[in-house]
Amino acid sequence: MPHNTVSKIIYETCDAIWDTLHEGFMPFPTTAALKQVSQMFYERFGFPNCVGAIDGKHIRIKCPNNSGSNFFNYKKFFSIHLQAVADADRRFIFVDVGDYGRRSTDEELPFVLIGDQGYPLKKYLLRPYAGNNLDPQKEFFNEKLSSSRNVVECAFGLLVAKWRCLKTEIQLDPDNVDKVPWIALK
């Protein structure tokens, strides 16, 4: 069987797995589900109105042909970006794979996501206070946010421990490399 046929079958199989399983493993979050996530964050970490912890991971890829600097990141290697939101149980509830740029939204939500200093402060996205000489209230907030946000760091750690291929350079074309993290998330 020719190499091209095998690679096409692999990509089609990845698409079929995603199409078949994603609704069961990662359905679009409902208001009720987000309220439940918020309650979990409050009960476990004392952090109210949090509907998830957000973070990103660069998935190393082979330098794509004729891509210029599109896939070259600030860490000085070529990558696609995996961005995810985890609940208080370290389960991914939203994932976006494949961007080489940045995305943002102006949608205002009644609850918030929590992120690290790599994210901008928004009405729907909280991040730690910057600086060293913070008053006790700001230090307490930063501690609560950090302990709550740690769930997404742990979720990425578990993902990479299970799928070691995410630690190395993935030798695929950018049109198909985003399929690997999608399948790994199952």
GROMACS .gro file of C-alpha atoms in nm:
model
  186
    1MET     CA    1   0.000   0.000   0.000
    2PRO     CA    2   0.149   0.340  -0.096
    3HIS     CA    3   0.267   0.579   0.177
    4ASN     CA    4   0.023   0.852   0.065
    5THR     CA    5  -0.273   0.614   0.098
    6VAL     CA    6  -0.175   0.513   0.451
    7SER     CA    7  -0.132   0.873   0.566
    8LYS     CA    8  -0.470   0.968   0.415
    9ILE     CA    9  -0.635   0.678   0.602
   10ILE     CA   10  -0.478   0.791   0.929
   11TYR     CA   11  -0.607   1.148   0.888
   12GLU     CA   12  -0.955   1.024   0.790
   13THR     CA   13  -0.955   0.791   1.094
   14CYS     CA   14  -0.860   1.079   1.326
   15ASP     CA   15  -1.144   1.289   1.182
   16ALA     CA   16  -1.390   1.000   1.222
   17ILE     CA   17  -1.286   0.942   1.586
   18TRP     CA   18  -1.334   1.311   1.664
   19ASP     CA   19  -1.667   1.335   1.482
   20THR     CA   20  -1.798   1.026   1.660
   21LEU     CA   21  -1.675   1.088   2.014
   22HIS     CA   22  -1.641   1.461   2.078
   23GLU     CA   23  -2.003   1.521   2.180
   24GLY     CA   24  -1.981   1.249   2.445
   25PHE     CA   25  -1.641   1.347   2.582
   26MET     CA   26  -1.644   1.722   2.538
   27PRO     CA   27  -1.994   1.856   2.468
   28PHE     CA   28  -2.049   2.227   2.422
   29PRO     CA   29  -2.081   2.367   2.778
   30THR     CA   30  -2.434   2.454   2.885
   31THR     CA   31  -2.525   2.718   3.143
   32ALA     CA   32  -2.612   2.442   3.390
   33ALA     CA   33  -2.276   2.269   3.333
   34LEU     CA   34  -2.083   2.595   3.382
   35LYS     CA   35  -2.274   2.668   3.704
   36GLN     CA   36  -2.176   2.321   3.826
   37VAL     CA   37  -1.810   2.390   3.739
   38SER     CA   38  -1.836   2.721   3.924
   39GLN     CA   39  -1.974   2.545   4.232
   40MET     CA   40  -1.685   2.294   4.220
   41PHE     CA   41  -1.425   2.572   4.211
   42TYR     CA   42  -1.592   2.743   4.505
   43GLU     CA   43  -1.619   2.425   4.714
   44ARG     CA   44  -1.263   2.306   4.644
   45PHE     CA   45  -1.068   2.629   4.627
   46GLY     CA   46  -1.292   2.898   4.772
   47PHE     CA   47  -1.289   3.080   4.438
   48PRO     CA   48  -1.639   3.203   4.346
   49ASN     CA   49  -1.791   3.241   3.996
   50CYS     CA   50  -1.506   3.060   3.819
   51VAL     CA   51  -1.620   2.856   3.519
   52GLY     CA   52  -1.275   2.724   3.431
   53ALA     CA   53  -0.900   2.765   3.437
   54ILE     CA   54  -0.745   2.854   3.101
   55ASP     CA   55  -0.395   2.794   2.974
   56GLY     CA   56  -0.210   2.715   2.655
   57LYS     CA   57   0.060   2.476   2.540
   58HIS     CA   58   0.283   2.498   2.237
   59ILE     CA   59   0.291   2.170   2.045
   60ARG     CA   60   0.627   2.148   1.869
   61ILE     CA   61   0.605   2.084   1.492
   62LYS     CA   62   0.840   2.048   1.200
   63CYS     CA   63   0.901   2.377   1.020
   64PRO     CA   64   0.622   2.401   0.761
   65ASN     CA   65   0.722   2.476   0.402
   66ASN     CA   66   0.681   2.841   0.299
   67SER     CA   67   0.535   2.940   0.638
   68GLY     CA   68   0.773   3.224   0.712
   69SER     CA   69   0.750   3.305   1.081
   70ASN     CA   70   0.381   3.216   1.117
   71PHE     CA   71   0.447   2.906   1.329
   72PHE     CA   72   0.766   3.030   1.500
   73ASN     CA   73   0.683   3.115   1.863
   74TYR     CA   74   0.842   3.326   2.133
   75LYS     CA   75   1.006   3.012   2.277
   76LYS     CA   76   1.214   2.996   1.957
   77PHE     CA   77   1.064   2.684   1.796
   78PHE     CA   78   0.788   2.606   1.546
   79SER     CA   79   0.455   2.510   1.700
   80ILE     CA   80   0.081   2.510   1.689
   81HIS     CA   81  -0.106   2.635   1.992
   82LEU     CA   82  -0.326   2.415   2.210
   83GLN     CA   83  -0.544   2.628   2.436
   84ALA     CA   84  -0.776   2.466   2.686
   85VAL     CA   85  -1.009   2.531   2.976
   86ALA     CA   86  -1.019   2.279   3.261
   87ASP     CA   87  -1.273   2.229   3.539
   88ALA     CA   88  -1.188   2.178   3.907
   89ASP     CA   89  -1.139   1.803   3.843
   90ARG     CA   90  -0.863   1.874   3.584
   91ARG     CA   91  -1.091   1.769   3.298
   92PHE     CA   92  -1.079   1.967   2.978
   93ILE     CA   93  -1.416   2.130   2.905
   94PHE     CA   94  -1.310   2.341   2.606
   95VAL     CA   95  -1.018   2.303   2.368
   96ASP     CA   96  -0.891   2.497   2.068
   97VAL     CA   97  -0.606   2.349   1.862
   98GLY     CA   98  -0.413   2.471   1.564
   99ASP     CA   99  -0.386   2.849   1.583
  100TYR     CA  100  -0.053   3.009   1.518
  101GLY     CA  101  -0.188   3.349   1.611
  102ARG     CA  102  -0.386   3.487   1.899
  103ARG     CA  103  -0.760   3.492   1.937
  104SER     CA  104  -0.979   3.704   2.159
  105THR     CA  105  -1.344   3.776   2.216
  106ASP     CA  106  -1.539   4.069   2.346
  107GLU     CA  107  -1.831   3.858   2.465
  108GLU     CA  108  -1.922   3.947   2.823
  109LEU     CA  109  -1.996   3.651   3.051
  110PRO     CA  110  -2.163   3.649   3.392
  111PHE     CA  111  -1.889   3.422   3.525
  112VAL     CA  112  -1.513   3.429   3.473
  113LEU     CA  113  -1.222   3.224   3.351
  114ILE     CA  114  -0.897   3.240   3.542
  115GLY     CA  115  -0.558   3.252   3.372
  116ASP     CA  116  -0.197   3.337   3.440
  117GLN     CA  117  -0.009   3.659   3.364
  118GLY     CA  118   0.014   3.556   2.998
  119TYR     CA  119  -0.352   3.651   2.953
  120PRO     CA  120  -0.493   4.004   2.946
  121LEU     CA  121  -0.722   4.121   3.221
  122LYS     CA  122  -1.079   4.128   3.086
  123LYS     CA  123  -1.427   4.143   3.234
  124TYR     CA  124  -1.457   3.767   3.180
  125LEU     CA  125  -1.092   3.671   3.245
  126LEU     CA  126  -0.909   3.722   3.573
  127ARG     CA  127  -0.534   3.706   3.618
  128PRO     CA  128  -0.306   3.761   3.919
  129TYR     CA  129  -0.215   4.107   4.042
  130ALA     CA  130   0.133   4.203   3.924
  131GLY     CA  131   0.412   4.320   4.148
  132ASN     CA  132   0.591   4.219   4.466
  133ASN     CA  133   0.467   4.461   4.732
  134LEU     CA  134   0.097   4.371   4.729
  135ASP     CA  135  -0.141   4.442   5.012
  136PRO     CA  136  -0.275   4.136   5.201
  137GLN     CA  137  -0.604   4.130   5.009
  138LYS     CA  138  -0.428   4.119   4.671
  139GLU     CA  139  -0.185   3.852   4.796
  140PHE     CA  140  -0.481   3.643   4.920
  141PHE     CA  141  -0.653   3.684   4.582
  142ASN     CA  142  -0.336   3.577   4.398
  143GLU     CA  143  -0.302   3.269   4.622
  144LYS     CA  144  -0.665   3.166   4.563
  145LEU     CA  145  -0.636   3.225   4.190
  146SER     CA  146  -0.308   3.033   4.167
  147SER     CA  147  -0.436   2.729   4.358
  148SER     CA  148  -0.755   2.727   4.151
  149ARG     CA  149  -0.574   2.774   3.819
  150ASN     CA  150  -0.334   2.490   3.897
  151VAL     CA  151  -0.599   2.242   3.772
  152VAL     CA  152  -0.532   2.333   3.408
  153GLU     CA  153  -0.155   2.296   3.459
  154CYS     CA  154  -0.218   1.949   3.605
  155ALA     CA  155  -0.451   1.860   3.318
  156PHE     CA  156  -0.180   1.948   3.064
  157GLY     CA  157   0.074   1.750   3.268
  158LEU     CA  158  -0.151   1.443   3.262
  159LEU     CA  159  -0.211   1.485   2.888
  160VAL     CA  160   0.160   1.504   2.805
  161ALA     CA  161   0.245   1.216   3.041
  162LYS     CA  162  -0.009   0.995   2.863
  163TRP     CA  163   0.072   1.118   2.510
  164ARG     CA  164   0.451   1.152   2.502
  165CYS     CA  165   0.442   1.249   2.134
  166LEU     CA  166   0.330   1.593   2.256
  167LYS     CA  167   0.675   1.639   2.413
  168THR     CA  168   0.860   1.609   2.084
  169GLU     CA  169   0.842   1.765   1.740
  170ILE     CA  170   0.547   1.629   1.543
  171GLN     CA  171   0.653   1.551   1.187
  172LEU     CA  172   0.326   1.637   1.011
  173ASP     CA  173   0.199   1.903   0.775
  174PRO     CA  174   0.024   2.195   0.958
  175ASP     CA  175  -0.305   2.101   0.790
  176ASN     CA  176  -0.300   1.770   0.979
  177VAL     CA  177  -0.088   1.826   1.290
  178ASP     CA  178  -0.383   1.962   1.487
  179LYS     CA  179  -0.551   1.620   1.467
  180VAL     CA  180  -0.294   1.469   1.708
  181PRO     CA  181  -0.386   1.680   2.014
  182TRP     CA  182  -0.758   1.634   1.937
  183ILE     CA  183  -0.723   1.256   1.948
  184ALA     CA  184  -0.500   1.274   2.258
  185LEU     CA  185  -0.775   1.461   2.442
  186LYS     CA  186  -1.013   1.164   2.421
   0.00000   0.00000   0.00000
